[in-house]
Coordinates of C-alpha atoms (C1' of nucleotides) in Angstrom, one line a residue:
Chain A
X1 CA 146.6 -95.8 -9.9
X2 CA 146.9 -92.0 -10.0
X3 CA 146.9 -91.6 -6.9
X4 CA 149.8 -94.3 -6.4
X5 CA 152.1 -92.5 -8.5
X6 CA 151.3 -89.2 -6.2
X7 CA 152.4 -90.7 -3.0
X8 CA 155.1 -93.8 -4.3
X9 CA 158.7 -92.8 -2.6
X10 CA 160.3 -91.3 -6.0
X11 CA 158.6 -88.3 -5.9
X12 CA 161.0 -85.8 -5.3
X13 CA 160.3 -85.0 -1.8
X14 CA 161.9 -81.7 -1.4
X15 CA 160.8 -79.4 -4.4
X16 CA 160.9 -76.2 -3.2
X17 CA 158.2 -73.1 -4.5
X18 CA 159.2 -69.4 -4.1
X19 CA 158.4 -69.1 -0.3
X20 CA 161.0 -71.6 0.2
X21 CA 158.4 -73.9 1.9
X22 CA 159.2 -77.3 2.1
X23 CA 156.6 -78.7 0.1
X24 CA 156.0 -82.4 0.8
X25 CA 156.0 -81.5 4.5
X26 CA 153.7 -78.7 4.1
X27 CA 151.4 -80.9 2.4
X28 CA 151.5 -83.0 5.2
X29 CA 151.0 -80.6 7.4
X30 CA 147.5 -79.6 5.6
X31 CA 146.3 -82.5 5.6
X32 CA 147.2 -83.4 9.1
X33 CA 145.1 -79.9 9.6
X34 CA 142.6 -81.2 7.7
X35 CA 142.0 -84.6 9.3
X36 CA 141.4 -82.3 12.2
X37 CA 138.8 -79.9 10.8
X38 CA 135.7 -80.0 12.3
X39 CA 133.8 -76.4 11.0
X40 CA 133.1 -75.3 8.0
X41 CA 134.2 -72.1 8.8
X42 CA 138.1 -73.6 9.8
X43 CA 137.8 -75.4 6.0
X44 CA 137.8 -72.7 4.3
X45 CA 140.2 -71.3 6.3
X46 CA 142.6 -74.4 5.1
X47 CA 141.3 -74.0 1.8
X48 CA 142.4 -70.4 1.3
X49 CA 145.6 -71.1 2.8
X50 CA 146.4 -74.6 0.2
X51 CA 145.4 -72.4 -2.7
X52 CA 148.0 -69.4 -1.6
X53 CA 150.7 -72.1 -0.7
X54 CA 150.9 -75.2 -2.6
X55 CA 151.3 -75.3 -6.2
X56 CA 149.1 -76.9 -9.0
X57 CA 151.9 -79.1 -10.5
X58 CA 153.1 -80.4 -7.5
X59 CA 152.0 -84.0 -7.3
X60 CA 150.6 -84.2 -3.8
X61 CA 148.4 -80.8 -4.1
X62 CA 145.8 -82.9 -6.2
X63 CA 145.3 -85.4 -3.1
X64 CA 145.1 -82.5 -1.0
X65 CA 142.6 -81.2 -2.9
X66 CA 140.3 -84.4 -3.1
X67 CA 140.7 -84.5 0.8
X68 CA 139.3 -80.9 0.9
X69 CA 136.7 -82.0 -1.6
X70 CA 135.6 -84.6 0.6
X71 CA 135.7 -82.6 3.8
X72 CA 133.2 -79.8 2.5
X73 CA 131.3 -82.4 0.8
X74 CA 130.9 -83.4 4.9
X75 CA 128.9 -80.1 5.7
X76 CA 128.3 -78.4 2.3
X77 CA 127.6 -80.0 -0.9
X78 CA 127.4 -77.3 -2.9
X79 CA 130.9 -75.3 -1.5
X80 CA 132.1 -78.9 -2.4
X81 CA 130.8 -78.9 -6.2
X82 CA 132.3 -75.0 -6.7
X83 CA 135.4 -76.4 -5.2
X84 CA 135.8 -79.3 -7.6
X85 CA 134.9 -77.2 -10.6
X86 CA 137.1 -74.3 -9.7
X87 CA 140.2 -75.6 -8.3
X88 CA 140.2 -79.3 -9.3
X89 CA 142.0 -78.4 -12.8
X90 CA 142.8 -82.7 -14.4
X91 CA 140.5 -84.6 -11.4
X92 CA 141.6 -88.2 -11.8
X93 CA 139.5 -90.9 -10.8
X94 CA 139.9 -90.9 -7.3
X95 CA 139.2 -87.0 -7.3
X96 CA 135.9 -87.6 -9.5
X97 CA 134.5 -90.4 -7.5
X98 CA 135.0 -88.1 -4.2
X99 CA 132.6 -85.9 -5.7
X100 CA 130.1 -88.3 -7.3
X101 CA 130.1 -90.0 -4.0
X102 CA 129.1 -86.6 -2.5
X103 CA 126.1 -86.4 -4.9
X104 CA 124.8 -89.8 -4.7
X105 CA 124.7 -89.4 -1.0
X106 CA 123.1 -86.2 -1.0
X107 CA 119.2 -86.1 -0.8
X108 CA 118.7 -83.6 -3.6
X109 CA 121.2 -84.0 -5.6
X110 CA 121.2 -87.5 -6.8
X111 CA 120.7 -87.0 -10.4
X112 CA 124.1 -84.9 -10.2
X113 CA 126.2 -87.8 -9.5
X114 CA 124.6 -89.4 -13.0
X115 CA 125.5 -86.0 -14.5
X116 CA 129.4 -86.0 -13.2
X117 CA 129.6 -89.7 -14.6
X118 CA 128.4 -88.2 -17.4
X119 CA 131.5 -85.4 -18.0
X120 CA 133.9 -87.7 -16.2
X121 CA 133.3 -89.2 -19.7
X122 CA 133.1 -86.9 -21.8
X123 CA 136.6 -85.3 -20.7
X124 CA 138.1 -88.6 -22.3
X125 CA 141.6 -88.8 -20.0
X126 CA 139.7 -90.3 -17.0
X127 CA 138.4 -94.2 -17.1
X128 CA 135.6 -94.8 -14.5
X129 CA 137.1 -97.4 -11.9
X130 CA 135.4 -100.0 -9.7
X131 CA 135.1 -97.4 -7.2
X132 CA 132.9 -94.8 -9.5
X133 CA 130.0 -97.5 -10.6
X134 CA 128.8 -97.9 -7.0
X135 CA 128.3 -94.8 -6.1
X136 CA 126.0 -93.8 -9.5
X137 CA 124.8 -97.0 -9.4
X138 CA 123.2 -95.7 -6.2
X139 CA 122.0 -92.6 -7.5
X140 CA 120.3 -94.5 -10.1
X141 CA 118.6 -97.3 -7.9
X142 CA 117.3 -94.1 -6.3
X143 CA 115.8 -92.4 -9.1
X144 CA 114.4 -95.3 -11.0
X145 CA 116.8 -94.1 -14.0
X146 CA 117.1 -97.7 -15.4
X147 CA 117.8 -96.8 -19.0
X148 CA 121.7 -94.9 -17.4
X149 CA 121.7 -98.0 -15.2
X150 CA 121.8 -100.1 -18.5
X151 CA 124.2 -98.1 -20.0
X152 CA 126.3 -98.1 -16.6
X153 CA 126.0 -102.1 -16.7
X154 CA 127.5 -102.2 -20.5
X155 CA 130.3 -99.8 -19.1
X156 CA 130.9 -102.3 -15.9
X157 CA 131.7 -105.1 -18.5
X158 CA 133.7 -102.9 -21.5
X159 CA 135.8 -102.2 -18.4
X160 CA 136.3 -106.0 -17.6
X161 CA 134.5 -105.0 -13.8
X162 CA 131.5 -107.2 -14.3
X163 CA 133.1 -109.6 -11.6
X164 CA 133.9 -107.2 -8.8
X165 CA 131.6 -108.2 -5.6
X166 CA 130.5 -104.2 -4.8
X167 CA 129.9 -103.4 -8.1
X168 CA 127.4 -106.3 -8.4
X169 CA 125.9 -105.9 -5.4
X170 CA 125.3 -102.4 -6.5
X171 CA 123.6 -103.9 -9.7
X172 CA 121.7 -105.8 -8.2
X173 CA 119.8 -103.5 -5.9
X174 CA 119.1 -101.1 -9.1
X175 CA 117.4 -103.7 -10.8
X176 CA 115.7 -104.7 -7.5
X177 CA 114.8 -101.2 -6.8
X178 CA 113.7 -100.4 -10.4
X179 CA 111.5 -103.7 -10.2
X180 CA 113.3 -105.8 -12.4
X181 CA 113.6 -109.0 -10.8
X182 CA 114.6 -110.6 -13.9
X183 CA 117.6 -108.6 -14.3
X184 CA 118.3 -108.3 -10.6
X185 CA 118.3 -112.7 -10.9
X186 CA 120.6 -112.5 -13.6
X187 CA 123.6 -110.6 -11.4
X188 CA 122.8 -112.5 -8.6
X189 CA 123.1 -115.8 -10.2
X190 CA 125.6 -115.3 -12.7
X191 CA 128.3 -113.5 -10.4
X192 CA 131.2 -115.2 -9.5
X193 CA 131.6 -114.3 -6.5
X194 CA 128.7 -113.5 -3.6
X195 CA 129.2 -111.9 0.1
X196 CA 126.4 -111.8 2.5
X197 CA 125.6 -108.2 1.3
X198 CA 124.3 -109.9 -2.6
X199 CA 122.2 -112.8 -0.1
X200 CA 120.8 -109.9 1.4
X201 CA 120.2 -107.2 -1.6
X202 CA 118.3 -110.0 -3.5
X203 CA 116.4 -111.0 -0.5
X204 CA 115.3 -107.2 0.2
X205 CA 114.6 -107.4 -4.0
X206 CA 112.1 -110.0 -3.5
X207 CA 110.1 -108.5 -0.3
X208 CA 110.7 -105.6 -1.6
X209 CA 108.5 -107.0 -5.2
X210 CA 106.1 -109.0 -2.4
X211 CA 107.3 -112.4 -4.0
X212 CA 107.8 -113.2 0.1
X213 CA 107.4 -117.5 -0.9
X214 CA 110.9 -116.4 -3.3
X215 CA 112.8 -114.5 -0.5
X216 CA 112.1 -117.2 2.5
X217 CA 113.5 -119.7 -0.3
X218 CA 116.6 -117.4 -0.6
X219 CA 117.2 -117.2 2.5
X220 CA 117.4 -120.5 3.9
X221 CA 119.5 -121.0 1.1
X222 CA 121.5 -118.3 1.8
X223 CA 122.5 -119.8 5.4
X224 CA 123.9 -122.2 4.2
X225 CA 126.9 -120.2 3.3
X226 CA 126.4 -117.4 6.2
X227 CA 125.0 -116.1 9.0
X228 CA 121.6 -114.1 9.0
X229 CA 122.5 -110.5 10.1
X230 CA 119.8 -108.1 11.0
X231 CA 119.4 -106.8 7.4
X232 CA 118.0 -110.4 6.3
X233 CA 116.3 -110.4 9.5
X234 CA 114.3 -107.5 8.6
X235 CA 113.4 -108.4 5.1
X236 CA 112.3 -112.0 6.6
X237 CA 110.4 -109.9 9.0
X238 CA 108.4 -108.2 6.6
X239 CA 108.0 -111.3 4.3
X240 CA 106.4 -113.3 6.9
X241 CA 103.9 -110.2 7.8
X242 CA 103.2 -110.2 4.3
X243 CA 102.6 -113.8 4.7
X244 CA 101.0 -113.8 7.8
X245 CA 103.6 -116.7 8.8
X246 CA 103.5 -116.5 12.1
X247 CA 105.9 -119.5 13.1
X248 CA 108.8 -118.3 11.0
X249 CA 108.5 -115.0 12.1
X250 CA 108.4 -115.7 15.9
X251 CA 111.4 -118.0 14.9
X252 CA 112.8 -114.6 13.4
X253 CA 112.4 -113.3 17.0
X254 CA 114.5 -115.9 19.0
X255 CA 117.6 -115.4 16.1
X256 CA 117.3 -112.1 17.0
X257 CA 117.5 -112.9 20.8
X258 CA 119.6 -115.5 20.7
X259 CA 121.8 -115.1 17.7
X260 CA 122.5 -111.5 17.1
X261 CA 124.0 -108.7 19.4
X262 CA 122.2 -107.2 21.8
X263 CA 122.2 -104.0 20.1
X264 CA 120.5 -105.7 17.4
X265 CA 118.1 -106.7 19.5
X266 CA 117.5 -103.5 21.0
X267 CA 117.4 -101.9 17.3
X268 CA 114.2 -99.9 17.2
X269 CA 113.9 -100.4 13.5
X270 CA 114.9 -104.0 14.1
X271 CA 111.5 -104.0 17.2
X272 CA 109.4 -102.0 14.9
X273 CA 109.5 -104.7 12.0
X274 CA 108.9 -107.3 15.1
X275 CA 105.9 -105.2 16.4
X276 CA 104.2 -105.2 12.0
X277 CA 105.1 -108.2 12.0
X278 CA 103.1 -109.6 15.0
X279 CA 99.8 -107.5 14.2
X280 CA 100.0 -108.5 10.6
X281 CA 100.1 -112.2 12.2
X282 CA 97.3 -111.3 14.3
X283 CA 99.1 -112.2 17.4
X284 CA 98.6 -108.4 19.2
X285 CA 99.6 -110.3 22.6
X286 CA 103.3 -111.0 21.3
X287 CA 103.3 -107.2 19.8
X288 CA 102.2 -105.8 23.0
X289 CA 104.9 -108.3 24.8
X290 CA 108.0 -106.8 22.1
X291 CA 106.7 -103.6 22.7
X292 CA 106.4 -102.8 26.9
X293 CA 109.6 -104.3 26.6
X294 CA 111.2 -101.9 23.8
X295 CA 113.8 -100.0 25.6
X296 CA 113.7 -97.2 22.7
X297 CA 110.6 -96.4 21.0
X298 CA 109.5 -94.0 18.3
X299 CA 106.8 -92.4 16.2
X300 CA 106.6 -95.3 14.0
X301 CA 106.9 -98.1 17.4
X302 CA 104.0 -95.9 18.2
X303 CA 101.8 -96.0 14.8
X304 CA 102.6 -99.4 14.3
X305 CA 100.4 -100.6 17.6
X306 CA 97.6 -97.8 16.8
X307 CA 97.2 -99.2 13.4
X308 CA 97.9 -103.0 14.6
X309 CA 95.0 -103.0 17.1
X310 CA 92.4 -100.5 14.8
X311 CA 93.4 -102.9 12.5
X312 CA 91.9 -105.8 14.1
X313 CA 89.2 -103.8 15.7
X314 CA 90.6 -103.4 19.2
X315 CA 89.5 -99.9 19.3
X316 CA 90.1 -98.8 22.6
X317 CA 93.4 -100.4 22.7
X318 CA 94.4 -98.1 19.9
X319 CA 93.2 -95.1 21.6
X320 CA 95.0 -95.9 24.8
X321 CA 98.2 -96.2 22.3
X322 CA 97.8 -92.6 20.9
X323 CA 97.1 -91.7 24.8
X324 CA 100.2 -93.4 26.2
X325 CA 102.2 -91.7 23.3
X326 CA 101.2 -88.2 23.9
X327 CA 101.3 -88.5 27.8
X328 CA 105.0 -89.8 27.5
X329 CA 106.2 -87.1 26.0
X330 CA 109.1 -85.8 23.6
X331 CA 107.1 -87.5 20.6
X332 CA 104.6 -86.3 18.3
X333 CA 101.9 -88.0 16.5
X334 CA 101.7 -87.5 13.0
X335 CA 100.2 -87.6 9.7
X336 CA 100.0 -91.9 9.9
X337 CA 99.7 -92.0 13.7
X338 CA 96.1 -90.0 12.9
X339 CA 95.3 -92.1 9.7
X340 CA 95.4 -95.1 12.7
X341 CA 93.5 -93.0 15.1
X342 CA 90.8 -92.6 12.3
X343 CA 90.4 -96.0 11.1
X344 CA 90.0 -97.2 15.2
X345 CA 87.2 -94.6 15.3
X346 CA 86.1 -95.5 11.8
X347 CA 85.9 -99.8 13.0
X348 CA 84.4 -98.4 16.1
X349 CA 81.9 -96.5 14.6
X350 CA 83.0 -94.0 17.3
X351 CA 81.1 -90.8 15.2
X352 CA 82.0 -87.7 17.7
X353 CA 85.2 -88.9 18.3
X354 CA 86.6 -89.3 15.2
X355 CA 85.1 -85.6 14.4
X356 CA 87.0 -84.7 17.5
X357 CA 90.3 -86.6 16.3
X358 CA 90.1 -85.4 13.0
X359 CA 89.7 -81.4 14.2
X360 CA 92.8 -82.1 16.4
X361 CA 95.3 -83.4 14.0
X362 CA 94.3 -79.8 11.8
X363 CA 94.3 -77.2 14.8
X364 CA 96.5 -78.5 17.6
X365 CA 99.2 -80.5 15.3
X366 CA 99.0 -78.3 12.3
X367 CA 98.6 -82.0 10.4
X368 CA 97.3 -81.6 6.2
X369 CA 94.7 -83.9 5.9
X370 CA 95.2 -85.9 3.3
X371 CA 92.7 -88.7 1.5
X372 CA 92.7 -91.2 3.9
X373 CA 92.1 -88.9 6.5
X374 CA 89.5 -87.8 4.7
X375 CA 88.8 -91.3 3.5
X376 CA 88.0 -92.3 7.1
X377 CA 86.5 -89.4 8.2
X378 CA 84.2 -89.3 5.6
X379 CA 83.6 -93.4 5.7
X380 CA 83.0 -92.9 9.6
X381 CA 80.0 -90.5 8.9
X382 CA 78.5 -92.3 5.8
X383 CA 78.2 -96.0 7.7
X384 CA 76.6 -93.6 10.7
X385 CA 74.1 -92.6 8.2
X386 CA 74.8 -88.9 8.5
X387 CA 74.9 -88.9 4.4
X388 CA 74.7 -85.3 4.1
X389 CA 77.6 -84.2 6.3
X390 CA 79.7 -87.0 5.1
X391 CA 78.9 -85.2 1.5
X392 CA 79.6 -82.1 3.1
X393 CA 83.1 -82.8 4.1
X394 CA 83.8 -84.5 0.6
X395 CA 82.6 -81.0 -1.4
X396 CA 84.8 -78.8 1.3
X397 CA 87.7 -80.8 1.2
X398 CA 90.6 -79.0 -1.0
X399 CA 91.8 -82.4 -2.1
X400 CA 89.9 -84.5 -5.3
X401 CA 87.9 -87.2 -4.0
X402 CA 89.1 -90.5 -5.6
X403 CA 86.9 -93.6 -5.9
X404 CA 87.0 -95.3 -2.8
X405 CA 85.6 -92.3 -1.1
X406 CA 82.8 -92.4 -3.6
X407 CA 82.6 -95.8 -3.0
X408 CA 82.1 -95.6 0.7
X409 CA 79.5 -93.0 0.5
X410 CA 77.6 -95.5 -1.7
X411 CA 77.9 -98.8 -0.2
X412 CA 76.4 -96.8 3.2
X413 CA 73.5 -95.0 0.9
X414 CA 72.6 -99.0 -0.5
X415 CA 73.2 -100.6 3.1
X416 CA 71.2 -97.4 4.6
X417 CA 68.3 -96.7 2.3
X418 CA 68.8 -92.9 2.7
X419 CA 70.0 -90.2 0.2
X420 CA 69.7 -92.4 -3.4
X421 CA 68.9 -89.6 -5.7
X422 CA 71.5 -87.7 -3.9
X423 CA 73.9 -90.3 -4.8
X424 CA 72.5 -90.2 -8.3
X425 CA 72.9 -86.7 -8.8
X426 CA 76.3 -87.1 -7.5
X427 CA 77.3 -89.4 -9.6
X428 CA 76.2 -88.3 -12.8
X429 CA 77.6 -84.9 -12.0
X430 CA 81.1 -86.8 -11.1
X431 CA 80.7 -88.4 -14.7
X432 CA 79.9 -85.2 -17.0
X433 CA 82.9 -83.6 -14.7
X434 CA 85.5 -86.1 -15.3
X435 CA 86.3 -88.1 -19.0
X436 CA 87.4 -91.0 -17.1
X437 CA 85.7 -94.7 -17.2
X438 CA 85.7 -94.4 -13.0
X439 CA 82.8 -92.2 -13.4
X440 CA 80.4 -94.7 -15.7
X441 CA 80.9 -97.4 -13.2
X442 CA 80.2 -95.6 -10.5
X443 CA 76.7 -94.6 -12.5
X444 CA 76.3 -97.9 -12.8
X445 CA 77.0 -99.0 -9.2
X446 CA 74.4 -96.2 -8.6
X447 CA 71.8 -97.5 -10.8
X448 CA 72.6 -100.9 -9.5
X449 CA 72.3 -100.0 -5.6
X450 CA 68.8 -98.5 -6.9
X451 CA 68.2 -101.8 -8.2
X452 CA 67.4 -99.5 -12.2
X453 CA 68.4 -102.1 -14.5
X454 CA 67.7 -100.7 -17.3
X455 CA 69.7 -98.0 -15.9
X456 CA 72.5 -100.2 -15.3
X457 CA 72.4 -101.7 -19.0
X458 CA 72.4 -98.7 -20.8
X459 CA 75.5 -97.5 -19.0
X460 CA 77.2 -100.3 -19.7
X461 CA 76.1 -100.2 -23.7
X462 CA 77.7 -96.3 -23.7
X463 CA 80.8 -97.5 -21.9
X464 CA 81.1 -100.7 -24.7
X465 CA 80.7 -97.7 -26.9
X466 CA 83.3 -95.7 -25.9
X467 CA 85.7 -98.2 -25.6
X468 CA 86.1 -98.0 -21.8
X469 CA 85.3 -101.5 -20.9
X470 CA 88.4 -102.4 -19.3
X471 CA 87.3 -99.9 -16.5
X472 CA 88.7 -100.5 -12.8
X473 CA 86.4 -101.4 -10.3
X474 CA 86.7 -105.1 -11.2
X475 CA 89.0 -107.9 -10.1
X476 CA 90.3 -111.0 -12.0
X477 CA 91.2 -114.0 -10.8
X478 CA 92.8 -117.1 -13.1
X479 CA 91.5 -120.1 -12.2
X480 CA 93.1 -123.6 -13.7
X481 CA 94.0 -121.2 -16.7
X482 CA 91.2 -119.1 -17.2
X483 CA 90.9 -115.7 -16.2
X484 CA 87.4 -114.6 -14.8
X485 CA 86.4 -111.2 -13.9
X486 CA 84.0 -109.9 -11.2
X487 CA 82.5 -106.7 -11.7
X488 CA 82.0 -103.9 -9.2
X489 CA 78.2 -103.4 -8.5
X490 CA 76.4 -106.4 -8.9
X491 CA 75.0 -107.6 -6.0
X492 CA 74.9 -110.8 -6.1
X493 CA 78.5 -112.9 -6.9
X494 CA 78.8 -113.5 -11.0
X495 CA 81.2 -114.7 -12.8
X496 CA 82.3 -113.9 -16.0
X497 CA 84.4 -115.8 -18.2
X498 CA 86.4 -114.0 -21.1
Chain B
dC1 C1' 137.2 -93.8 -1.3
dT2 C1' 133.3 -98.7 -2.8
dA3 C1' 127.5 -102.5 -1.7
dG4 C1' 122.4 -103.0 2.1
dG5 C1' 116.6 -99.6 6.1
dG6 C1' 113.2 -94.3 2.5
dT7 C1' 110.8 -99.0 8.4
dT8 C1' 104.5 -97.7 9.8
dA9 C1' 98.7 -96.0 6.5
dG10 C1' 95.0 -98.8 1.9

DNA sequence: CTAGGGTTAG
C-alpha cells in the first residue's frame, strides 16, 4: 500500500536536493545499478553512494533502500540486519518483510525472523500483511515454535487473512512439521480456497507423521482436481516404502516416466526416493535397473543401494557398491555410507572386515564414529563370540553406550554360552552407575539369560518398588481393545494382560 | 516480495 503511494504518478517527480540532482532519476539510476550488482564489494559501494545522495524524506529513497536490503541479504545477512537497523528509519511493511524474509531463509538465523515480527509489532505504525505471515510462518515450522505459530494464526484471522491460499499453505506445513495433524486437518479442510501446493503440504504432513494409508487416500483425491507434480510424487514415494506397496510405487515410476518432464525424471532426489523405495519393497532388481541408469548420482544414490542390499543381506552386493563409489571418483563416503558398510559386514558376519571398515572410516576419512557405528561394530564381534573385544570397544569408545548395544552383547552371551558373569558384573555395574529403569531390566534380562529366577523376581519386586515399572524394553500391542504387553527377557512368548 | 525436499542409517 506504502509502497503504492511511493511510486503512483503524483509524486512530485522533480524535487530537487542541494547538489541539484534530479532526484527521481537518480533514484532510478541506483536502482538500475543495483539490479546489476553482483559483489558485495560493488554494494556497498552503491550503498555509500545512496546514503551521500538521496535524501531520507524523499519518497522513493525508502524503496531504494529495501532493494539494498534485499541485495545484501543475497550475500550477507548480517551487513543486511545493520543495514535495516541503521538506515531504515519508519520500515513499512514491504521494507520489514524484506528482512524477515532474509532471516527465515537463513540457516542460523531463523528465530530472528520470529524476533523482527516481534518489533514489527511492537513499533505499532506497521500492520503485518499477507506477505509477512509466510515468511515467519516458515521460521516457525522450522523450529518447532508452535506456541508463536498459534499466536501468528490468531494474528492471520484479526487481520481478516485467514482465507489467503499462501498463508494457509504456510499454516499448514507448521502444524504438519510441528506434528499436529489435527490442526494441520483443520486448515486444510476448512480453507476456501486450495492450490496443488495445500494437496501437496498435507500429503508431505501425513508421510511425514507415517500415517502413509491417510496420504495415498489424499492423493488420489487430490487428482481429481490436479496433476501430481514431483513433490507428491516424492511423498507417495516414500509412503509406499513405508508401506512396502510395491504396485503403487512402481506405478509412481511410469508417472514419473510418462507424465512428468524429463528433468523430473532425471531428478536425483526424484531417483534416490525411486532407488528407497524399491529396496524397502524388496525388489533390489528394479533398484539396481533405476540406478545403472541414473544419469546423476550422489552420496545418498550411493548409500541408499549399500544399505538396500546389507539390508536384505546381499552382502557382497553392498561391498561392490561402496567399491564402485570410491573407484568412480569425485564422491566421498560418509558417516551413513559406513553405517551401511557395517551393517553388510555385521549380516555377513564378515569379523576382519568390518574391523578393517571401521579403522578406515576413522584414519583415511577422518569419519566420528558415532553409536551405530559402534552399534555394528560392536554387534559384529559379540555374534562372532569374541565377547571380550566386543566389551573392549564398548569401555574405549568416547560415546555412552545406550541399550541396544547392551542388548546385543547379551543376546550373543545367551545364544553363545560364553562370558555370563561378565555380563553380570556388567550389568549390575551399568545399574549402580545409572538411576534409570534401563539398567534393572537389563539385570533382569541378565538373570533371565542365566536362567536365576529368583534373580529375575527379586529385580522385578525392587523395580515395583521404586515405581519404575513402566520401564522400556517392552512392547504393547492392542488387540480387539485390549492392550497386552510383552516383556523384554523372557524367553519364551507371554502375554500379559493389564 | 509470499507456500512445498533437511532425501539415505535403527
Amino acid at each position: 500500500m506504502v509502497l503504492a503511494t511511493a511510486l503512483s504518478p503524483t509524486v512530485p517527480t522533480t524535487v530537487a536536493i542541494n547538489n541539484n540532482i534530479q532526484t527521481t532519476t537518480h533514484h532510478h539510476r541506483l536502482l538500475h545499478l543495483l539490479n546489476q550488482c553482483t559483489s558485495m564489494s560493488h554494494l556497498k559501494q552503491i550503498h555509500a553512494h545512496t546514503l551521500r545522495t538521496t535524501s531520507t524524506a524523499h519518497p522513493h529513497t525508502l524503496f531504494l533502500h529495501t532493494r539494498i536490503l534485499h541485495f545484501s541479504s543475497l550475500h550477507h545477512l548480517h551487513y543486511a540486519l545493520l543495514f535495516f537497523h541503521t538506515h531504515i528509519q519508519n520500515p513499512n511493511s514491504f521494507a520489514w518483510n524484506t528482512i524477515i524474509r532474509a532471516c527465515a531463509r537463513s540457516s542460523h538465523r531463523k528465530q530472528e525472523a520470529i524476533l523482527l515480527y516481534h518489533n514489527m509489532l511492537c513499533e505499532g505504525n506497521v500492520v503485518p500483511d499477507k506477505h509477512s505471515f509466510p515468511f515467519v510462518l516458515k521460521a516457525c515450522a522450522y523450529l518447532f515454535a508452535i506456541s508463536e505459530g498459534k499466536q501468528l494464526h490468531a494474528h492471520i484471522f484479526k487481520l481478516g487473512l485467514d482465507s489467503d491460499v499462501y498463508i494457509n499453505n504456510s499454516l499448514i506445513h507448521l502444524y504438519g512439521s510441528c506434528g499436529r495433524l489435527e490442526d494441520a486437518r483443520q486448515v486444510f479442510d476448512e480453507m476456501p480456497e486450495r492450490s496443488v501446493v495445500s494437496w501437496n503440504v498435507m500429503i508431505e504432513s501425513l508421510v511425514q507423521l507415517n500415517e502413509f494409508d491417510d496420504a495415498l487416500m489424499c492423493f488420489r483425491e487430490m487428482q481429481e482436481s490436479f496433476e501430481a507434480d514431483g513433490f507428491a510424487i516424492q511423498s507417495i514415494l516414500r509412503a509406499c516404502a513405508g508401506l512396502g506397496a510395491l504396485s503403487l510405487g512402481m506405478w509412481a515410476h511410469a508417472y514419473v516416466l510418462r507424465r512428468c518432464s524429463p528433468e523430473l525424471a532425471h531428478d536425483v532426489l526424484v531417483n534416490n526416493y525411486l532407488l528407497e523405495m524399491y529396496c524397502k519393497c524388496g525388489s533390489l532388481e528394479s533398484a539396481e535397473f533405476v540406478f545403472e541408469r541414473m544419469v546423476k548420482r550422489d552420496v545418498t544414490t550411493w548409500n541408499t543401494m549399500i544399505h538396500g542390499f546389507a539390508m536384505h543381506g546381499r552382502v557382497l552386493p553392498a561391498l561392490e557398491y561402496l567399491k564402485r563409489m570410491v573407484d568412480s571418483g569425485g564422491l566421498t563416503p560418509n558417516s551413513i555410507t559406513f553405517s551401511g558398510v557395517l551393517s553388510a559386514c555385521r549380516h555377513g558376519g564378515m569379523v576382519s572386515e568390518g574391523r578393517n571398515y571401521f579403522n578406515l572410516m576413522t584414519t583415511r576419512y577422518g569419519i566420528e564414529p558415532v553409536l551405530e557405528h559402534y552399534g555394528c561394530l560392536v554387534d559384529l564381534l559379540a555374534r562372532a563370540g569374541l565377547i571380550v573385544e566386543a566389551l573392549d570397544v564398548v569401555s574405549n569408545m568416547p560415546i555412552k553406550p545406550d541399550g541396544v548395544i547392551w542388548r546385543s552383547i547379551l543376546d550373543a552371551c545367551s545364544k553363545t554360552g560364553v562370558g555370563m558373569e561378565v555380563s553380570e558384573e556388567m550389568a549390575k555395574r551399568v545399574m549402580e552407575s545409572e538411576e534409570g529403569s534401563g539398567a534393572y531390566v537389563l539385570l533382569s534380562r541378565v538373570y533371565a539369560v542365566a536362567r536365576k529366577w529368583d534373580e529375575v523376581g527379586a529385580v522385578r519386586k525392587v523395580m515395583v518398588d521404586k515405581g519404575v515399572a513402566k520401564e522400556p524394553g517392552c512392547s504393547s500391542i492392542e488387540i480387539d481393545g485390549v492392550t497386552h504387553e510383552f516383556f523384554a527377557g523372557e524367553n519364551e512368548m507371554s502375554l500379559s494382560q493389564i
